[in-house]
Amino acid sequence: MTTTSAKRWPFVIPVAVIAALIGAFGKRLLDVNRGDDPHLIPSVLLNTPMPEFDLAPLPGREPGLATRDLKGSVSLVNVWGSWCVACLAEHPTLMALQRENAIPIQGIAWRDSPSASLAWLAQRGDPYARIGQDPKSVAAISLGVTGAPETFVVDATGVIRYKHIGPITPEVWQTTLAPLIAQLKK
Amino acid sequence: MNRLIIATAAILLSTAALAVLPGERLTDPTMEARAREVSQALRCVVCQNETIDDSDAELAKDMRVLVRERISAGDSNEQVVSYMVQRYGDFVLLKPRMTANTMALWFGPFALLIVGAFVVARRLRRPATQVAEAVTLSDAEAREVQAMKDRAS
């Protein structure tokens, strides 16, 4: 009997491998189900200085936005567009943050016509300190942006500390951004 | 017949559904060829399973234009690719680089093939050994078998 069981041991290997694969894939599926979106690509720019850009203002709505403007205080850099539905969902939260003077919000008007951006702001309110136009994704690509809205938390030395993909909701602000910003301001 | 030839040629020679718009192309054919090569190695970060060369996404278009700008400015293909990797991470590469993280990806299939070949080789050899074992009984076993036969008869 001992000989037969000794001969069967290699069959344990495929079974174990398949069990391990089922476990690994199953865990991933559960994570995705729980909200770990595979479309969210972790930023490689965390804890690196903001890439260099110098974006023109929207006509009649000065000032524009350049990398050097991000030094001196903790700020949010929000990539948005009037074509972006999720930005519309985020907009009331940004307006509330501006009213409360919570943090300077800098805007990058991404792939948008200046007139459409200006009309959007005129109609719904303008939460931004500065806005730079990025019609050809120059700044967006250098920031590794994959969609709008995306928001970067930049510290007072101009280093990227966090990237939030998707709209900032009051919940995201309270649980994630506000504590991080409070820590960065110390 | 002529029509058939024309239709076949049209199908074979067409670069159907090219996402690269005429206005994006560089006038220098060598540079344009390099831009195509680089674009085919970069993933569209919006659609994720397409190259930026194939994708109609607006961000992919802007990335193609940027690739061409950098090539025109004198960057090598590798410089353009690493420019994108610095911003989007290894994720932007459709062909993963060989790093410590991707070793399993690169060599896993070959390792599995070797393991599989080893298992198959063992299995194929086994029946022969089993027969040999069955034939050669020790003296004690032979006596025992004989004793069983005697008892049975």
Short mmCIF file of C-alpha atoms in Angstrom, two decimals:
data_model
loop_
_atom_site.label_atom_id
_atom_site.label_comp_id
_atom_site.label_asym_id
_atom_site.label_seq_id
_atom_site.Cartn_x
_atom_site.Cartn_y
_atom_site.Cartn_z
CA MET A 1 0.00 0.00 0.00
CA THR A 2 2.81 2.38 0.79
CA THR A 3 4.13 2.08 -2.77
CA THR A 4 0.81 3.16 -4.35
CA SER A 5 0.38 6.21 -2.12
CA ALA A 6 3.98 7.19 -2.82
CA LYS A 7 3.26 6.98 -6.53
CA ARG A 8 0.18 9.18 -6.20
CA TRP A 9 1.90 12.14 -4.64
CA PRO A 10 2.48 14.07 -7.93
CA PHE A 11 -1.28 14.32 -8.35
CA VAL A 12 -1.45 16.45 -5.25
CA ILE A 13 0.52 19.15 -7.07
CA PRO A 14 -1.99 20.03 -9.83
CA VAL A 15 -4.82 19.93 -7.32
CA ALA A 16 -2.92 22.28 -5.01
CA VAL A 17 -2.01 24.61 -7.91
CA ILE A 18 -5.62 24.75 -9.10
CA ALA A 19 -6.86 25.35 -5.55
CA ALA A 20 -4.32 28.19 -5.16
CA LEU A 21 -5.42 29.75 -8.48
CA ILE A 22 -9.10 29.49 -7.55
CA GLY A 23 -8.23 31.16 -4.25
CA ALA A 24 -6.25 33.99 -5.87
CA PHE A 25 -8.82 34.71 -8.60
CA GLY A 26 -11.67 34.36 -6.13
CA LYS A 27 -10.09 36.89 -3.78
CA ARG A 28 -9.65 39.35 -6.64
CA LEU A 29 -13.26 38.91 -7.72
CA LEU A 30 -14.45 39.56 -4.18
CA ASP A 31 -12.23 42.66 -3.95
CA VAL A 32 -13.64 44.01 -7.22
CA ASN A 33 -17.12 43.25 -5.96
CA ARG A 34 -16.36 45.17 -2.80
CA GLY A 35 -15.41 48.26 -4.83
CA ASP A 36 -11.73 47.79 -5.74
CA ASP A 37 -12.23 49.08 -9.28
CA PRO A 38 -9.70 47.62 -11.75
CA HIS A 39 -9.97 50.83 -13.75
CA LEU A 40 -8.28 52.76 -10.94
CA ILE A 41 -4.62 52.85 -11.82
CA PRO A 42 -2.39 53.70 -8.85
CA SER A 43 -0.41 56.85 -9.53
CA VAL A 44 3.35 56.51 -9.85
CA LEU A 45 3.71 60.23 -9.20
CA LEU A 46 2.92 60.08 -5.48
CA ASN A 47 5.54 61.86 -3.38
CA THR A 48 7.19 63.36 -6.44
CA PRO A 49 7.19 67.08 -7.33
CA MET A 50 4.36 68.31 -9.50
CA PRO A 51 5.46 68.02 -13.15
CA GLU A 52 6.27 71.28 -14.91
CA PHE A 53 3.46 72.98 -16.79
CA ASP A 54 2.35 76.52 -17.48
CA LEU A 55 -1.26 76.74 -18.61
CA ALA A 56 -2.97 79.78 -20.08
CA PRO A 57 -6.01 81.23 -18.28
CA LEU A 58 -9.52 81.06 -19.67
CA PRO A 59 -10.07 84.32 -21.56
CA GLY A 60 -11.25 86.99 -19.14
CA ARG A 61 -10.85 84.73 -16.13
CA GLU A 62 -7.34 85.27 -14.79
CA PRO A 63 -5.06 83.87 -13.52
CA GLY A 64 -3.85 80.76 -15.34
CA LEU A 65 -2.12 77.89 -13.60
CA ALA A 66 1.57 76.98 -13.56
CA THR A 67 3.53 74.52 -11.43
CA ARG A 68 5.22 77.38 -9.53
CA ASP A 69 1.79 78.59 -8.33
CA LEU A 70 1.42 75.40 -6.30
CA LYS A 71 4.17 76.25 -3.85
CA GLY A 72 3.44 77.96 -0.57
CA SER A 73 0.27 76.25 0.61
CA VAL A 74 -1.41 72.86 0.59
CA SER A 75 -3.84 72.80 -2.30
CA LEU A 76 -6.08 70.65 -4.47
CA VAL A 77 -5.51 70.41 -8.20
CA ASN A 78 -8.75 69.36 -9.83
CA VAL A 79 -8.84 68.10 -13.43
CA TRP A 80 -12.29 68.70 -14.89
CA GLY A 81 -14.22 69.45 -18.07
CA SER A 82 -17.64 70.81 -18.88
CA TRP A 83 -18.19 67.58 -20.87
CA CYS A 84 -17.66 65.46 -17.78
CA VAL A 85 -20.79 64.23 -16.04
CA ALA A 86 -18.98 63.09 -12.89
CA CYS A 87 -17.51 66.61 -12.57
CA LEU A 88 -21.05 67.90 -12.36
CA ALA A 89 -21.73 65.51 -9.49
CA GLU A 90 -18.58 66.71 -7.74
CA HIS A 91 -19.21 70.41 -8.28
CA PRO A 92 -21.43 71.12 -5.21
CA THR A 93 -18.77 69.61 -2.94
CA LEU A 94 -16.07 71.83 -4.45
CA MET A 95 -18.34 74.87 -4.03
CA ALA A 96 -18.91 73.98 -0.37
CA LEU A 97 -15.14 73.62 0.22
CA GLN A 98 -14.56 77.02 -1.33
CA ARG A 99 -17.30 78.63 0.81
CA GLU A 100 -15.78 77.16 3.94
CA ASN A 101 -12.35 78.33 2.82
CA ALA A 102 -11.17 74.78 3.45
CA ILE A 103 -8.35 74.72 0.92
CA PRO A 104 -7.36 76.52 -2.31
CA ILE A 105 -8.72 74.58 -5.29
CA GLN A 106 -6.80 74.94 -8.54
CA GLY A 107 -8.51 73.89 -11.76
CA ILE A 108 -7.22 72.32 -14.94
CA ALA A 109 -9.85 72.71 -17.68
CA TRP A 110 -9.08 69.55 -19.61
CA ARG A 111 -9.91 69.05 -23.30
CA ASP A 112 -12.54 71.71 -23.29
CA SER A 113 -13.30 74.81 -25.30
CA PRO A 114 -12.77 78.00 -23.24
CA SER A 115 -16.31 79.17 -23.99
CA ALA A 116 -17.81 75.89 -22.75
CA SER A 117 -15.69 76.04 -19.58
CA LEU A 118 -16.67 79.64 -18.91
CA ALA A 119 -20.37 78.96 -19.54
CA TRP A 120 -20.26 76.00 -17.14
CA LEU A 121 -18.65 78.12 -14.41
CA ALA A 122 -21.03 81.05 -14.99
CA GLN A 123 -24.04 78.79 -14.71
CA ARG A 124 -23.00 76.68 -11.72
CA GLY A 125 -20.47 78.74 -9.82
CA ASP A 126 -16.69 78.90 -9.83
CA PRO A 127 -14.91 77.12 -6.95
CA TYR A 128 -11.41 77.63 -8.34
CA ALA A 129 -8.61 79.96 -7.29
CA ARG A 130 -6.73 79.59 -10.56
CA ILE A 131 -7.70 77.78 -13.76
CA GLY A 132 -5.36 76.69 -16.53
CA GLN A 133 -6.59 75.49 -19.91
CA ASP A 134 -5.30 72.15 -21.09
CA PRO A 135 -6.91 71.64 -24.50
CA LYS A 136 -4.31 69.14 -25.74
CA SER A 137 -3.80 67.10 -22.55
CA VAL A 138 -0.25 68.37 -22.10
CA ALA A 139 -0.61 68.77 -18.34
CA ALA A 140 -3.07 65.86 -18.08
CA ILE A 141 -0.62 63.39 -19.62
CA SER A 142 2.30 64.71 -17.58
CA LEU A 143 0.11 64.11 -14.50
CA GLY A 144 -0.80 60.60 -15.61
CA VAL A 145 -4.49 61.49 -15.78
CA THR A 146 -6.74 58.74 -17.15
CA GLY A 147 -10.15 60.37 -16.81
CA ALA A 148 -12.03 63.23 -15.22
CA PRO A 149 -12.45 64.22 -12.53
CA GLU A 150 -9.15 63.50 -10.88
CA THR A 151 -7.88 65.50 -7.94
CA PHE A 152 -4.35 65.80 -6.64
CA VAL A 153 -3.46 66.86 -3.12
CA VAL A 154 -0.30 68.95 -3.37
CA ASP A 155 1.67 69.94 -0.29
CA ALA A 156 3.17 73.38 0.38
CA THR A 157 6.46 72.41 -1.28
CA GLY A 158 4.68 71.45 -4.50
CA VAL A 159 4.94 67.67 -4.01
CA ILE A 160 2.01 65.40 -4.96
CA ARG A 161 0.78 63.60 -1.85
CA TYR A 162 -2.41 61.94 -3.02
CA LYS A 163 -4.50 61.38 -6.08
CA HIS A 164 -8.23 60.85 -5.93
CA ILE A 165 -9.85 59.34 -9.03
CA GLY A 166 -13.52 60.14 -9.53
CA PRO A 167 -15.74 62.77 -7.93
CA ILE A 168 -14.98 64.12 -4.47
CA THR A 169 -18.04 63.41 -2.39
CA PRO A 170 -18.59 64.85 1.11
CA GLU A 171 -17.73 61.36 2.38
CA VAL A 172 -14.44 61.22 0.47
CA TRP A 173 -13.59 64.65 1.80
CA GLN A 174 -14.33 63.76 5.41
CA THR A 175 -12.80 60.31 5.54
CA THR A 176 -9.79 60.68 3.25
CA LEU A 177 -8.87 64.16 2.09
CA ALA A 178 -9.54 66.30 5.16
CA PRO A 179 -7.44 64.17 7.55
CA LEU A 180 -4.57 64.02 5.05
CA ILE A 181 -4.68 67.77 4.46
CA ALA A 182 -4.78 68.48 8.20
CA GLN A 183 -1.67 66.36 8.58
CA LEU A 184 0.09 68.09 5.66
CA LYS A 185 -0.67 71.53 7.13
CA LYS A 186 1.12 70.71 10.39
CA MET B 1 -13.23 38.42 -62.27
CA ASN B 2 -11.76 41.92 -62.35
CA ARG B 3 -14.22 42.98 -59.70
CA LEU B 4 -13.20 40.08 -57.52
CA ILE B 5 -9.54 41.03 -57.83
CA ILE B 6 -10.28 44.64 -56.99
CA ALA B 7 -12.42 43.67 -54.02
CA THR B 8 -9.75 41.29 -52.71
CA ALA B 9 -7.02 43.87 -53.17
CA ALA B 10 -9.16 46.47 -51.39
CA ILE B 11 -9.59 44.16 -48.43
CA LEU B 12 -5.97 43.06 -48.27
CA LEU B 13 -4.42 46.47 -48.81
CA SER B 14 -6.77 48.55 -46.70
CA THR B 15 -5.61 49.72 -43.31
CA ALA B 16 -9.21 49.67 -42.22
CA ALA B 17 -10.34 51.46 -39.09
CA LEU B 18 -7.04 53.18 -38.52
CA ALA B 19 -7.43 55.35 -35.47
CA VAL B 20 -4.50 57.57 -36.48
CA LEU B 21 -6.03 60.57 -38.24
CA PRO B 22 -4.33 61.97 -41.35
CA GLY B 23 -3.68 65.26 -39.58
CA GLU B 24 -1.73 63.52 -36.83
CA ARG B 25 0.80 61.88 -39.14
CA LEU B 26 4.33 63.12 -39.44
CA THR B 27 5.58 64.02 -42.90
CA ASP B 28 8.86 62.16 -42.41
CA PRO B 29 8.02 58.48 -43.11
CA THR B 30 10.83 57.08 -40.91
CA MET B 31 9.70 59.16 -37.95
CA GLU B 32 6.07 58.26 -38.61
CA ALA B 33 7.03 54.57 -38.66
CA ARG B 34 8.83 54.98 -35.33
CA ALA B 35 5.79 56.79 -33.90
CA ARG B 36 3.58 53.90 -34.99
CA GLU B 37 5.96 51.43 -33.39
CA VAL B 38 5.99 53.33 -30.09
CA SER B 39 2.20 53.83 -30.18
CA GLN B 40 1.66 50.10 -30.67
CA ALA B 41 3.57 49.39 -27.46
CA LEU B 42 1.58 51.85 -25.35
CA ARG B 43 -1.72 51.03 -23.74
CA CYS B 44 -4.69 53.34 -23.99
CA VAL B 45 -5.32 54.19 -20.33
CA VAL B 46 -9.00 54.90 -20.96
CA CYS B 47 -9.94 51.69 -22.76
CA GLN B 48 -7.08 49.63 -21.28
CA ASN B 49 -6.97 46.70 -23.68
CA GLU B 50 -6.19 48.64 -26.81
CA THR B 51 -2.98 50.30 -27.95
CA ILE B 52 -3.08 54.06 -28.30
CA ASP B 53 -2.45 53.39 -31.99
CA ASP B 54 -5.76 51.51 -32.25
CA SER B 55 -7.85 53.57 -29.89
CA ASP B 56 -10.33 56.26 -30.82
CA ALA B 57 -10.36 57.67 -27.29
CA GLU B 58 -9.52 61.36 -27.15
CA LEU B 59 -6.81 60.87 -24.55
CA ALA B 60 -5.22 58.21 -26.80
CA LYS B 61 -5.24 60.73 -29.64
CA ASP B 62 -3.48 63.29 -27.45
CA MET B 63 -0.95 60.66 -26.42
CA ARG B 64 -0.27 59.81 -30.07
CA VAL B 65 0.27 63.48 -30.82
CA LEU B 66 2.61 63.76 -27.85
CA VAL B 67 4.57 60.69 -29.02
CA ARG B 68 5.01 62.36 -32.40
CA GLU B 69 6.00 65.68 -30.85
CA ARG B 70 8.69 64.02 -28.79
CA ILE B 71 10.01 61.99 -31.73
CA SER B 72 10.13 65.15 -33.84
CA ALA B 73 11.98 66.86 -31.00
CA GLY B 74 14.69 64.21 -31.28
CA ASP B 75 13.78 61.70 -28.55
CA SER B 76 14.64 58.04 -29.11
CA ASN B 77 11.83 55.46 -29.00
CA GLU B 78 13.00 54.35 -25.55
CA GLN B 79 12.97 57.93 -24.26
CA VAL B 80 9.39 58.40 -25.42
CA VAL B 81 8.31 55.15 -23.81
CA SER B 82 10.01 55.96 -20.51
CA TYR B 83 8.42 59.44 -20.57
CA MET B 84 5.02 57.72 -20.54
CA VAL B 85 6.10 55.13 -17.95
CA GLN B 86 7.27 57.90 -15.60
CA ARG B 87 3.76 59.30 -15.66
CA TYR B 88 1.50 56.29 -15.98
CA GLY B 89 3.70 53.54 -14.53
CA ASP B 90 4.50 50.16 -16.09
CA PHE B 91 0.77 49.84 -16.59
CA VAL B 92 1.03 51.86 -19.80
CA LEU B 93 3.23 49.21 -21.40
CA LEU B 94 1.36 46.51 -23.27
CA LYS B 95 4.45 44.31 -23.20
CA PRO B 96 5.56 44.13 -19.59
CA ARG B 97 9.18 44.85 -18.81
CA MET B 98 11.37 42.21 -17.23
CA THR B 99 11.58 43.24 -13.60
CA ALA B 100 11.54 41.35 -10.31
CA ASN B 101 7.75 41.80 -10.25
CA THR B 102 7.19 40.30 -13.67
CA MET B 103 9.58 37.33 -13.48
CA ALA B 104 6.70 34.94 -12.80
CA LEU B 105 4.91 36.33 -15.84
CA TRP B 106 7.90 35.86 -18.13
CA PHE B 107 9.21 32.53 -16.88
CA GLY B 108 6.14 30.97 -15.23
CA PRO B 109 4.86 29.31 -18.42
CA PHE B 110 8.26 27.77 -19.17
CA ALA B 111 8.61 26.56 -15.58
CA LEU B 112 5.16 24.98 -15.81
CA LEU B 113 6.10 23.36 -19.12
CA ILE B 114 9.20 21.80 -17.56
CA VAL B 115 7.25 20.58 -14.54
CA GLY B 116 4.59 19.16 -16.86
CA ALA B 117 7.17 17.40 -19.02
CA PHE B 118 8.74 15.92 -15.89
CA VAL B 119 5.38 14.61 -14.64
CA VAL B 120 4.49 13.16 -18.05
CA ALA B 121 7.90 11.51 -18.33
CA ARG B 122 7.46 9.90 -14.93
CA ARG B 123 3.98 8.68 -15.80
CA LEU B 124 5.10 7.19 -19.09
CA ARG B 125 7.90 5.27 -17.41
CA ARG B 126 5.79 3.87 -14.60
CA PRO B 127 3.88 0.94 -16.21
CA ALA B 128 7.18 -0.64 -17.29
CA THR B 129 8.55 -0.53 -13.75
CA GLN B 130 5.30 -1.86 -12.37
CA VAL B 131 5.45 -4.88 -14.68
CA ALA B 132 9.07 -5.50 -13.73
CA GLU B 133 8.20 -5.36 -10.05
CA ALA B 134 5.31 -7.74 -10.53
CA VAL B 135 7.48 -10.28 -12.31
CA THR B 136 10.38 -10.44 -9.90
CA LEU B 137 9.08 -11.92 -6.67
CA SER B 138 11.45 -12.58 -3.86
CA ASP B 139 11.96 -16.21 -2.80
CA ALA B 140 9.80 -15.67 0.28
CA GLU B 141 6.98 -14.14 -1.82
CA ALA B 142 7.19 -16.97 -4.34
CA ARG B 143 6.86 -19.50 -1.54
CA GLU B 144 3.88 -17.59 -0.12
CA VAL B 145 2.13 -17.48 -3.51
CA GLN B 146 2.77 -21.17 -3.95
CA ALA B 147 1.35 -21.84 -0.51
CA MET B 148 -1.82 -19.87 -1.39
CA LYS B 149 -2.22 -21.81 -4.61
CA ASP B 150 -1.82 -25.09 -2.74
CA ARG B 151 -4.46 -24.03 -0.25
CA ALA B 152 -6.87 -23.02 -2.98
CA SER B 153 -6.62 -26.29 -4.85
#
